[in-house]
Coordinates of C-alpha atoms in Angstrom, one line a residue:
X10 CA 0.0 0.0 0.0
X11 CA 1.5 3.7 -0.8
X12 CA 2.5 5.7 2.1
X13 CA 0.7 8.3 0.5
X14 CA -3.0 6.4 1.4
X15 CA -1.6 5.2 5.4
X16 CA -3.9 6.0 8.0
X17 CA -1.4 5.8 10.9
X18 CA -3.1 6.1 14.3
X19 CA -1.2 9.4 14.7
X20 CA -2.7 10.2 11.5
X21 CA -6.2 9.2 12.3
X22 CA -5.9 11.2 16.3
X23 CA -4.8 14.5 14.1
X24 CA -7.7 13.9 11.5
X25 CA -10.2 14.0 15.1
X26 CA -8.5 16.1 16.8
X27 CA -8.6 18.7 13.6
X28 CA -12.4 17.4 13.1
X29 CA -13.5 18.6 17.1
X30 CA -11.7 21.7 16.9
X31 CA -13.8 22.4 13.6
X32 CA -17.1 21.6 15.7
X33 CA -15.8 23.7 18.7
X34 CA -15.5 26.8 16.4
X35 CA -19.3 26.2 15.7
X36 CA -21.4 28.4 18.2
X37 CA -23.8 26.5 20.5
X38 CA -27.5 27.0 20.3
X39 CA -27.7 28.0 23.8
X40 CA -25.2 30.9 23.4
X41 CA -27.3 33.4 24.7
X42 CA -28.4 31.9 27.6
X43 CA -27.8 34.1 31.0
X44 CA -26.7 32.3 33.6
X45 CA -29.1 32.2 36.8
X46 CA -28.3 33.1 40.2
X47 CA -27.5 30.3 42.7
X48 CA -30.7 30.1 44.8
X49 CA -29.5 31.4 48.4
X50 CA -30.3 29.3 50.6
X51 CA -28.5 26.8 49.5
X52 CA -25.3 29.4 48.8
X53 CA -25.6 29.9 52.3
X54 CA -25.2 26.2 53.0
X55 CA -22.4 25.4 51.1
X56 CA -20.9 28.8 52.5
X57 CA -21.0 27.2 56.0
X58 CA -19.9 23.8 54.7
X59 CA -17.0 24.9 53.3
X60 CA -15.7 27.2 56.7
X61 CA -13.5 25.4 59.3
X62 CA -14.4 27.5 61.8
X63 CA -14.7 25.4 65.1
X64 CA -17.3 27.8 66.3
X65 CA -19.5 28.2 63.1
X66 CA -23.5 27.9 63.3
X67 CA -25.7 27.8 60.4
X68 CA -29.0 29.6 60.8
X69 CA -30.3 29.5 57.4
X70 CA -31.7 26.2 56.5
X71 CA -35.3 25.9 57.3
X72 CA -34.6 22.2 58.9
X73 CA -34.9 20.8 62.2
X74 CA -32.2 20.0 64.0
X75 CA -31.7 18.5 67.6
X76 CA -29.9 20.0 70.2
X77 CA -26.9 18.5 69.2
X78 CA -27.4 20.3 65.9
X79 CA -28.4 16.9 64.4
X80 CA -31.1 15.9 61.9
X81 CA -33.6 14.3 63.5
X82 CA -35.6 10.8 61.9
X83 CA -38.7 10.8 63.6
X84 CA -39.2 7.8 65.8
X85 CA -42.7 7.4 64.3
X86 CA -41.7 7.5 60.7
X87 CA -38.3 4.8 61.4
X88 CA -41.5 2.8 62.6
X89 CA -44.0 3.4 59.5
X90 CA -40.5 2.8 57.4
X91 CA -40.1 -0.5 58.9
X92 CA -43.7 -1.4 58.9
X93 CA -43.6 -0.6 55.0
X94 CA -40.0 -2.7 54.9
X95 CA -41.9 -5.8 56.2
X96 CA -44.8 -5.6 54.2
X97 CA -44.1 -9.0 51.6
X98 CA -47.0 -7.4 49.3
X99 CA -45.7 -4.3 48.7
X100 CA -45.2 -3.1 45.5
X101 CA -44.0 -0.6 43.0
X102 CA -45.9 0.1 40.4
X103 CA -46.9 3.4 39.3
X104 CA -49.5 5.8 41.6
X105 CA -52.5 7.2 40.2
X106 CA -52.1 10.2 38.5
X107 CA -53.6 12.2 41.8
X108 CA -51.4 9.9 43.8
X109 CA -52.3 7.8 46.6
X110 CA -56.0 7.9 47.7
X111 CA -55.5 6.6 51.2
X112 CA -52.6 9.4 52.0
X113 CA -54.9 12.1 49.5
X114 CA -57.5 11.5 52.2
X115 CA -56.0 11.5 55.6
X116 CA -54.3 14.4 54.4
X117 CA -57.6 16.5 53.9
X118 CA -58.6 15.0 57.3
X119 CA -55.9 16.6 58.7
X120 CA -56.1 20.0 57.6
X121 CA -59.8 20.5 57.5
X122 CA -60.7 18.4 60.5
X123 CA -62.8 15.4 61.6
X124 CA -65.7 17.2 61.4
X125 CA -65.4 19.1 58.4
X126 CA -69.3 19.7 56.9
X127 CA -67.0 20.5 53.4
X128 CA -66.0 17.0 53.8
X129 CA -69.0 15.4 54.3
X130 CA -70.5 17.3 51.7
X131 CA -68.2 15.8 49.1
X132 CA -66.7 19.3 47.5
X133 CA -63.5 18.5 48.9
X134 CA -60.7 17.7 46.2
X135 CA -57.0 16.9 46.0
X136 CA -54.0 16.0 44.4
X137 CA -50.8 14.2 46.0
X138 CA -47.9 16.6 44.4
X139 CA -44.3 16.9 45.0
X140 CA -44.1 18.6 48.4
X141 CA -45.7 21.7 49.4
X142 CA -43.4 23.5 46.5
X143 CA -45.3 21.3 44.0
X144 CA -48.6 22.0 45.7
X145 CA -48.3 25.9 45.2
X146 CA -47.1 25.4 41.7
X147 CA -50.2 22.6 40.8
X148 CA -52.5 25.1 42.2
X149 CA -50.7 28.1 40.2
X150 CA -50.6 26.6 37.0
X151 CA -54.4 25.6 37.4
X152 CA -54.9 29.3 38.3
X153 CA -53.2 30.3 35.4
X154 CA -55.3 28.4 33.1
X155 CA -58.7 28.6 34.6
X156 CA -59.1 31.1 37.2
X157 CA -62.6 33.6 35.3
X158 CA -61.2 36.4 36.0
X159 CA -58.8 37.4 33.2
X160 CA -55.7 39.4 34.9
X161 CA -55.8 38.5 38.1
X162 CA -53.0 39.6 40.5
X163 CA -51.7 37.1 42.9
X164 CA -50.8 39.2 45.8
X165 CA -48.4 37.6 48.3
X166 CA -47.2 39.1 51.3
X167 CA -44.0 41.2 52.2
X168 CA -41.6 39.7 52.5
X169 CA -42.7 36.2 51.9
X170 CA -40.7 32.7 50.7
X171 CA -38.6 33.5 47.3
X172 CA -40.2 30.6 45.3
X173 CA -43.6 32.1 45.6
X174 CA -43.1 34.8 43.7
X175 CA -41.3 32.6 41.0
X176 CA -43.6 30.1 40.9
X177 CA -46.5 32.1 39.6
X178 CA -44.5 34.3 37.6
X179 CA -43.0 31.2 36.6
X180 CA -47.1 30.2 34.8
X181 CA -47.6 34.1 33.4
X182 CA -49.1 35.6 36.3
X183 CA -48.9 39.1 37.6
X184 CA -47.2 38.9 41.4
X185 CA -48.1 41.8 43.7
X186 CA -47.6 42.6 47.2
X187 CA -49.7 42.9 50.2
X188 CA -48.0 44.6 53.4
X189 CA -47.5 41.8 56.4
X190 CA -44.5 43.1 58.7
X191 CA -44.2 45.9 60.2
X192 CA -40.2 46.8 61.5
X193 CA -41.2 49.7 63.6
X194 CA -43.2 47.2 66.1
X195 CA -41.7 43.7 64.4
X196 CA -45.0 42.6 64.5
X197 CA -48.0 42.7 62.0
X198 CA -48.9 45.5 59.6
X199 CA -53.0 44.5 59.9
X200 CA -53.9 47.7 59.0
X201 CA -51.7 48.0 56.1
X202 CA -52.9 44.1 54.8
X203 CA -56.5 45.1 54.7
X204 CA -55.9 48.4 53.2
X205 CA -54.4 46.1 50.2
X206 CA -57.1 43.7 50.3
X207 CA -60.0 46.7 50.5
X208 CA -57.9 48.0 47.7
X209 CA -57.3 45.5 45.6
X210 CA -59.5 44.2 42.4
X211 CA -62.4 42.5 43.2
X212 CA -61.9 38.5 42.8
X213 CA -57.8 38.7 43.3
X214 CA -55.9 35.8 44.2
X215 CA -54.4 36.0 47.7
X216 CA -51.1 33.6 48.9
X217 CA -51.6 33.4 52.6
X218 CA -49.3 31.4 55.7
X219 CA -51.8 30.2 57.9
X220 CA -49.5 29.9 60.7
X221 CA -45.3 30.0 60.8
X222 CA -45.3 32.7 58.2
X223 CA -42.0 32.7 56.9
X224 CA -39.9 33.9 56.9
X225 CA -41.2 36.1 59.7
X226 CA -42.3 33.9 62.4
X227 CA -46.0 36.4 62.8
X228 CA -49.4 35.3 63.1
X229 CA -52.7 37.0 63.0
X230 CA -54.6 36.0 66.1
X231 CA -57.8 34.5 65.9
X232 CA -59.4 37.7 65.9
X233 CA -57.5 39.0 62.9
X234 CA -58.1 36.3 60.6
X235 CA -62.3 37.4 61.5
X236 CA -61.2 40.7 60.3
X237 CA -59.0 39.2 57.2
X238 CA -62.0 36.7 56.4
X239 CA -64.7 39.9 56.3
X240 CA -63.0 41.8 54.2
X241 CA -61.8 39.4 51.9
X242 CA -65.4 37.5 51.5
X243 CA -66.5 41.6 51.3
X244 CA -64.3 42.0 48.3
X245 CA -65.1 38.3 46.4
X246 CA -61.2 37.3 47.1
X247 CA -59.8 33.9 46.4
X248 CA -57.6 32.5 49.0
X249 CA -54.4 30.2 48.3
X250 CA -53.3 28.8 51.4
X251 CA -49.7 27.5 52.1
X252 CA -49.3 25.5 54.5
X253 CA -46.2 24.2 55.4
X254 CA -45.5 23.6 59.2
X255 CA -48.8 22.4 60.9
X256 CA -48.4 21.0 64.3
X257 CA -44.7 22.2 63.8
X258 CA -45.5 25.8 64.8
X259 CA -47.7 25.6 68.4
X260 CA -47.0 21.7 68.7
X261 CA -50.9 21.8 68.1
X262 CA -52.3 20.5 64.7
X263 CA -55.8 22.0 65.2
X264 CA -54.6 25.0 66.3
X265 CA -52.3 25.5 63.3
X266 CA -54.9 24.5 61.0
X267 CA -57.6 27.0 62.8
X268 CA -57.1 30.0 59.9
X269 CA -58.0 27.0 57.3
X270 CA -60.7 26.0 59.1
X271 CA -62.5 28.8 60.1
X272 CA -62.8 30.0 55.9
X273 CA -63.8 27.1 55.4
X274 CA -66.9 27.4 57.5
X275 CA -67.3 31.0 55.9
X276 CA -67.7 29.3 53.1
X277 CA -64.5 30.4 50.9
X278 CA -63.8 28.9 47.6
X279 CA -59.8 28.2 48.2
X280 CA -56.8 26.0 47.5
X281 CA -54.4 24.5 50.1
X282 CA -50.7 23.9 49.7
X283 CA -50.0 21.3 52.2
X284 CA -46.0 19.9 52.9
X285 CA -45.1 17.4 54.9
X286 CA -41.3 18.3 55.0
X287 CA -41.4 19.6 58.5
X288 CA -44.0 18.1 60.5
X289 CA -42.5 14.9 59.3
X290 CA -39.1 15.0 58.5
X291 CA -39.8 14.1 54.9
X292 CA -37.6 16.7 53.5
X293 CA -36.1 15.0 50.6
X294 CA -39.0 12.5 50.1
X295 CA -41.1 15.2 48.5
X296 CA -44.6 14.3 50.2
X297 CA -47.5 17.1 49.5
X298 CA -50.9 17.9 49.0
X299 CA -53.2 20.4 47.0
X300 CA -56.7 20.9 49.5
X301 CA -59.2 22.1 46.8
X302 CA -62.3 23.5 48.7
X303 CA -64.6 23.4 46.1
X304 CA -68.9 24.9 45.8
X305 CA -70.1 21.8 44.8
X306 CA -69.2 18.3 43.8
X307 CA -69.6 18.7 40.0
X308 CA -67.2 21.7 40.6
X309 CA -64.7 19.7 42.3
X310 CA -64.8 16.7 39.9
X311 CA -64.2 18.8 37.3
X312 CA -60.7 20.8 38.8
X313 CA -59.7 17.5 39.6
X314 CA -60.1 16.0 36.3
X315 CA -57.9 19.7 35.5
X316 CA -55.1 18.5 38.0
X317 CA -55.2 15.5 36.7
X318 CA -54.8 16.3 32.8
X319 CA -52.2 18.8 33.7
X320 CA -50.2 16.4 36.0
X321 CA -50.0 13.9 33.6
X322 CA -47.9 15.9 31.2
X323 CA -45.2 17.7 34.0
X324 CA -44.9 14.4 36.7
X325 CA -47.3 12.1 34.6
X326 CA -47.4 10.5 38.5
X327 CA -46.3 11.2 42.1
X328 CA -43.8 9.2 43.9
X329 CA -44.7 6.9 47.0
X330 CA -42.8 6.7 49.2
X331 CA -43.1 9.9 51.2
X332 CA -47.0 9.4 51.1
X333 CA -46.8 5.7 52.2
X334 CA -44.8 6.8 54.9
X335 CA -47.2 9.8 55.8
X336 CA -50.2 7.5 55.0
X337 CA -49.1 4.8 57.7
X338 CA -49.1 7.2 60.8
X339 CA -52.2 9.1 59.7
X340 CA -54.1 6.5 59.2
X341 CA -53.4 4.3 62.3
X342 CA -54.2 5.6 66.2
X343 CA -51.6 4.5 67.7
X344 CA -48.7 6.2 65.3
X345 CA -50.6 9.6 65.1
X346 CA -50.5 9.7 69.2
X347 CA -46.6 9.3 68.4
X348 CA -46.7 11.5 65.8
X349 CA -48.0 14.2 68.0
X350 CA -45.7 13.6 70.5
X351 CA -42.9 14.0 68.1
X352 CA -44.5 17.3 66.8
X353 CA -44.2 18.6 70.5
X354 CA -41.0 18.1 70.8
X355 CA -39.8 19.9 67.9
X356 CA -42.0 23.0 68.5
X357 CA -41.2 23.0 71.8
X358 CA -37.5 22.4 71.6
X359 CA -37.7 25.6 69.3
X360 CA -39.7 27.9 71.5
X361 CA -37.2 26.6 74.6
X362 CA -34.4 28.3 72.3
X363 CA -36.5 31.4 71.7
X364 CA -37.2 32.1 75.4
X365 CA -33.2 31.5 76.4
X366 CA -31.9 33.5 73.4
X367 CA -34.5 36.4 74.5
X368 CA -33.4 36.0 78.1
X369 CA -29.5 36.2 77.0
X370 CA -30.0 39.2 75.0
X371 CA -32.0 41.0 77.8
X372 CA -29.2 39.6 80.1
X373 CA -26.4 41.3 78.1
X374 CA -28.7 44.7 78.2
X375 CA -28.4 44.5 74.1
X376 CA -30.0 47.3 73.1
X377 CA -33.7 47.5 72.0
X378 CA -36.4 45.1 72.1
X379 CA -36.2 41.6 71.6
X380 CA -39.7 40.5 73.2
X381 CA -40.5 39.8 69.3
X382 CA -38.1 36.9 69.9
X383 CA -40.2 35.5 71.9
X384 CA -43.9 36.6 70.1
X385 CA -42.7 35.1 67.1
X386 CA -43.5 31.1 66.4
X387 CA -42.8 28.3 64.2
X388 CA -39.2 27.6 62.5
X389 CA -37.8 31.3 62.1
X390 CA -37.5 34.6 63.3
X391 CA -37.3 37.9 61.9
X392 CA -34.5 39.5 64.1
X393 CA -34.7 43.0 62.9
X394 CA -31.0 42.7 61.9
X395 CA -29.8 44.8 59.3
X396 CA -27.6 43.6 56.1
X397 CA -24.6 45.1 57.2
X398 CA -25.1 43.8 60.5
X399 CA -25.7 40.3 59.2
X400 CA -22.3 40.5 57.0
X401 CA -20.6 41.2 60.2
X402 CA -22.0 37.7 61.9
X403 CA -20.9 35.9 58.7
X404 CA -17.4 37.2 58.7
X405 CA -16.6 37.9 61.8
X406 CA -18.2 35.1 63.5
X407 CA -19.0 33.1 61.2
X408 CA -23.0 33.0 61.9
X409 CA -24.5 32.0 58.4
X410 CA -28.2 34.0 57.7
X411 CA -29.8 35.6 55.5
X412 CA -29.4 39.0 54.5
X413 CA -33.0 40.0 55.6
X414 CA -32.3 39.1 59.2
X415 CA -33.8 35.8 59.3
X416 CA -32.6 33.0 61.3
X417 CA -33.4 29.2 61.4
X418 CA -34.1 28.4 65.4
X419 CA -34.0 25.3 64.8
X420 CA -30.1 26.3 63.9
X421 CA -29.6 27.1 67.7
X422 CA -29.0 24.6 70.8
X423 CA -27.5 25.0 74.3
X424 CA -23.9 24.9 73.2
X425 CA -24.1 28.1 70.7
X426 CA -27.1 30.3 71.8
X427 CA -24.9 32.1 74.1
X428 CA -22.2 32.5 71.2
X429 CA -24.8 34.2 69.0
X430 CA -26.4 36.2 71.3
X431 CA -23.4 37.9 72.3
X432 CA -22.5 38.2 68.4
X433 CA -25.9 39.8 68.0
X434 CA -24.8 42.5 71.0
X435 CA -21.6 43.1 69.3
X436 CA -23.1 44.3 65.9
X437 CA -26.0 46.2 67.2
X438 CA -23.6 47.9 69.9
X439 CA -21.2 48.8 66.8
X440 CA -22.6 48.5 63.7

């Protein structure tokens, strides 16, 4: 064979090696793509993860943690685990499209009550989705599409979690704001929320926390939501519940659940985001629920059938295991007693650490007033701590929170409460 028509090996890698360089030169379709920002949350994490700092605490993530800054299984759920474990006819095939009916109907239970009339009535729809994120956006996206009046603002509170502005800008609707906390008594702005509500087009979409409002850690009281309810039902409003931390908050699942509840009764048309993260554990096991309190049967038959159609074609169906889990306790006396008890001792291993960090603040004479501390419920706080005052904490003593001022309290325990409290005296005294 002439040399001339050799394909050496080294003649063949130049030949590829010319041929990729050729294809490199070619621009991608994605050229113009902007790159996002990393979600921060989870920049704070990996922030604290990567600092060797002996005396580092991490108050960001909205997890719970034990006092020895541990997650924390549930006793109850390692039992419905191994229950599940042991069952020989166990399978896994594919969930309904809704998911689950036995978990899909304890969870409605839970929320709404034993004695719900909206129950017994039969208006009372749902669909399993992925966590309480998946809930918001399933209800969202059905919003979106179907909601009569064309234009509809979803107002959601200020400040409020990120994703729930970017969920429903995410499916084309208009996001607006109704005033919730006010920094001059770190409390809430009621008058300010109703002047929104009163204000606001008639038949707007509202994104409510029923209890733990995060990332502020304020509740209406009971008499409140009577006042939010009138003028809301006055102005033909549609309420979007999102409810993430019942029975996490008070330690109480009927009294977390008592906003819900008591529109119900009024007779509100409304969706309910429901997670089961927190109250469970669950956090990477994705287990949620979207409550649809409906007028009438045929009305809820049909948004199902919606959910459904629309579910198929994002998740097609929901995973189980979460909701076998979830499904297990609810459904069985003796693991819902557990359950309950477990719930109390993560609410009140939380307000414990609220009371001592209010009493070593007051202690240290830092100045101003902390009783908010101690007002506040459920997984965070809003401290009232200013963005330069936070960057201080993160580089100085390597405290990781958000820039807002909000801290995880589930982030504290006996062996760094003191640390942070005098931290938090520092940069108030000097900065």
């Amino acid at each position: 064979m002439s040399s001339t028509t050799q394909h050496t090996p080294a003649l063949r890698l130049q030949q590829l090696s010319s041929h990729i360089a050729k294809k490199a030169d070619k621009p991608s379709f994605f050229e113009k793509v902007q790159g996002a920002p990393a979600d921060v949350i989870f920049a704070l994490t990996s922030s604290y993860k990567a600092d060797s700092h002996a005396q580092k605490v991490n108050l960001g993530v909205g997890a719970y943690r034990t006092e020895e800054g541990k997650p924390w299984v549930l006793p109850v759920v390692r039992k419905a685990d191994h229950l599940l474990v042991e069952y020989d006819e166990l399978d896994h095939e594919y969930l309904p499209i809704l998911g689950l009916p036995s978990f899909r109907k304890a969870a409605v239970k839970l929320i709404l009550g034993d004695n719900s009339k909206a129950i017994a009535e039969g208006r009372i729809g749902s669909a399993q989705c992925i966590s309480g994120t998946g809930a918001v956006y399933t209800g969202a996206h059905f919003l979106s599409k179907h909601y009569p009046i064309k234009g509809a603002a979803c107002y959601i509170s200020k400040p409020t979690w990120a994703n729930h502005r970017a969920i429903f800008e995410g499916v084309g609707m208009e996001v607006l704001e109704y005033p919730y906390w006010d920094p001059a008594t770190k409390g809430l702005d009621l008058k300010g929320m109703l002047g929104t509500m009163q204000s606001a087009p008639k038949g707007s979409i509202f994104l409510i926390h029923p209890c733990a409002h995060n990332p502020t850690g304020v509740d209406p009281t009971n008499d409140q939501w009577r006042q939010i309810a009138d003028v809301m039902e006055a102005k033909g409003h549609f309420p979007f519940f999102d409810c993430a931390y019942q029975g996490f908050a008070s330690g109480s699942l009927d009294k977390d659940a008592y906003s819900i509840r008591y529109f119900v009764d009024r007779g509100f048309e409304m969706f309910i985001a429901q997670s089961f993260s927190k109250n469970f554990g669950l956090y990477s096991e994705r287990a949620g629920n979207l409550t649809v309190v409906a007028r009438s049967v045929e009305v809820k038959n049909r948004i199902e059938s919606q959910i459904a159609k629309a579910q198929r074609a994002v998740i097609s169906n929901p995973p189980a295991y979460g909701s076998r889990i979830v499904s297990v306790v609810l459904n069985s006396a003796p693991l819902y007693q557990e359950w309950e008890q477990n719930l109390s001792t993560m609410a009140n291993r939380i307000i414990g650490m609220r009371k001592v960090l209010y009493d070593e603040l007051v202690r240290q004479g830092t100045p101003g007033t902390w009783n908010h501390i101690v007002d506040q419920i459920g997984m965070f706080s809003f401290t009232g701590l200013t963005t330069p005052q936070v960057k201080v904490l993160k580089e100085k003593y390597h405290v990781y929170l958000t820039d807002n001022g909000r801290i995880s309290m589930a982030g504290l325990n006996s062996k760094n409460v003191k640390y942070f409290a005098q931290a938090v005296d520092f940069v108030v005294r000097n900065h």
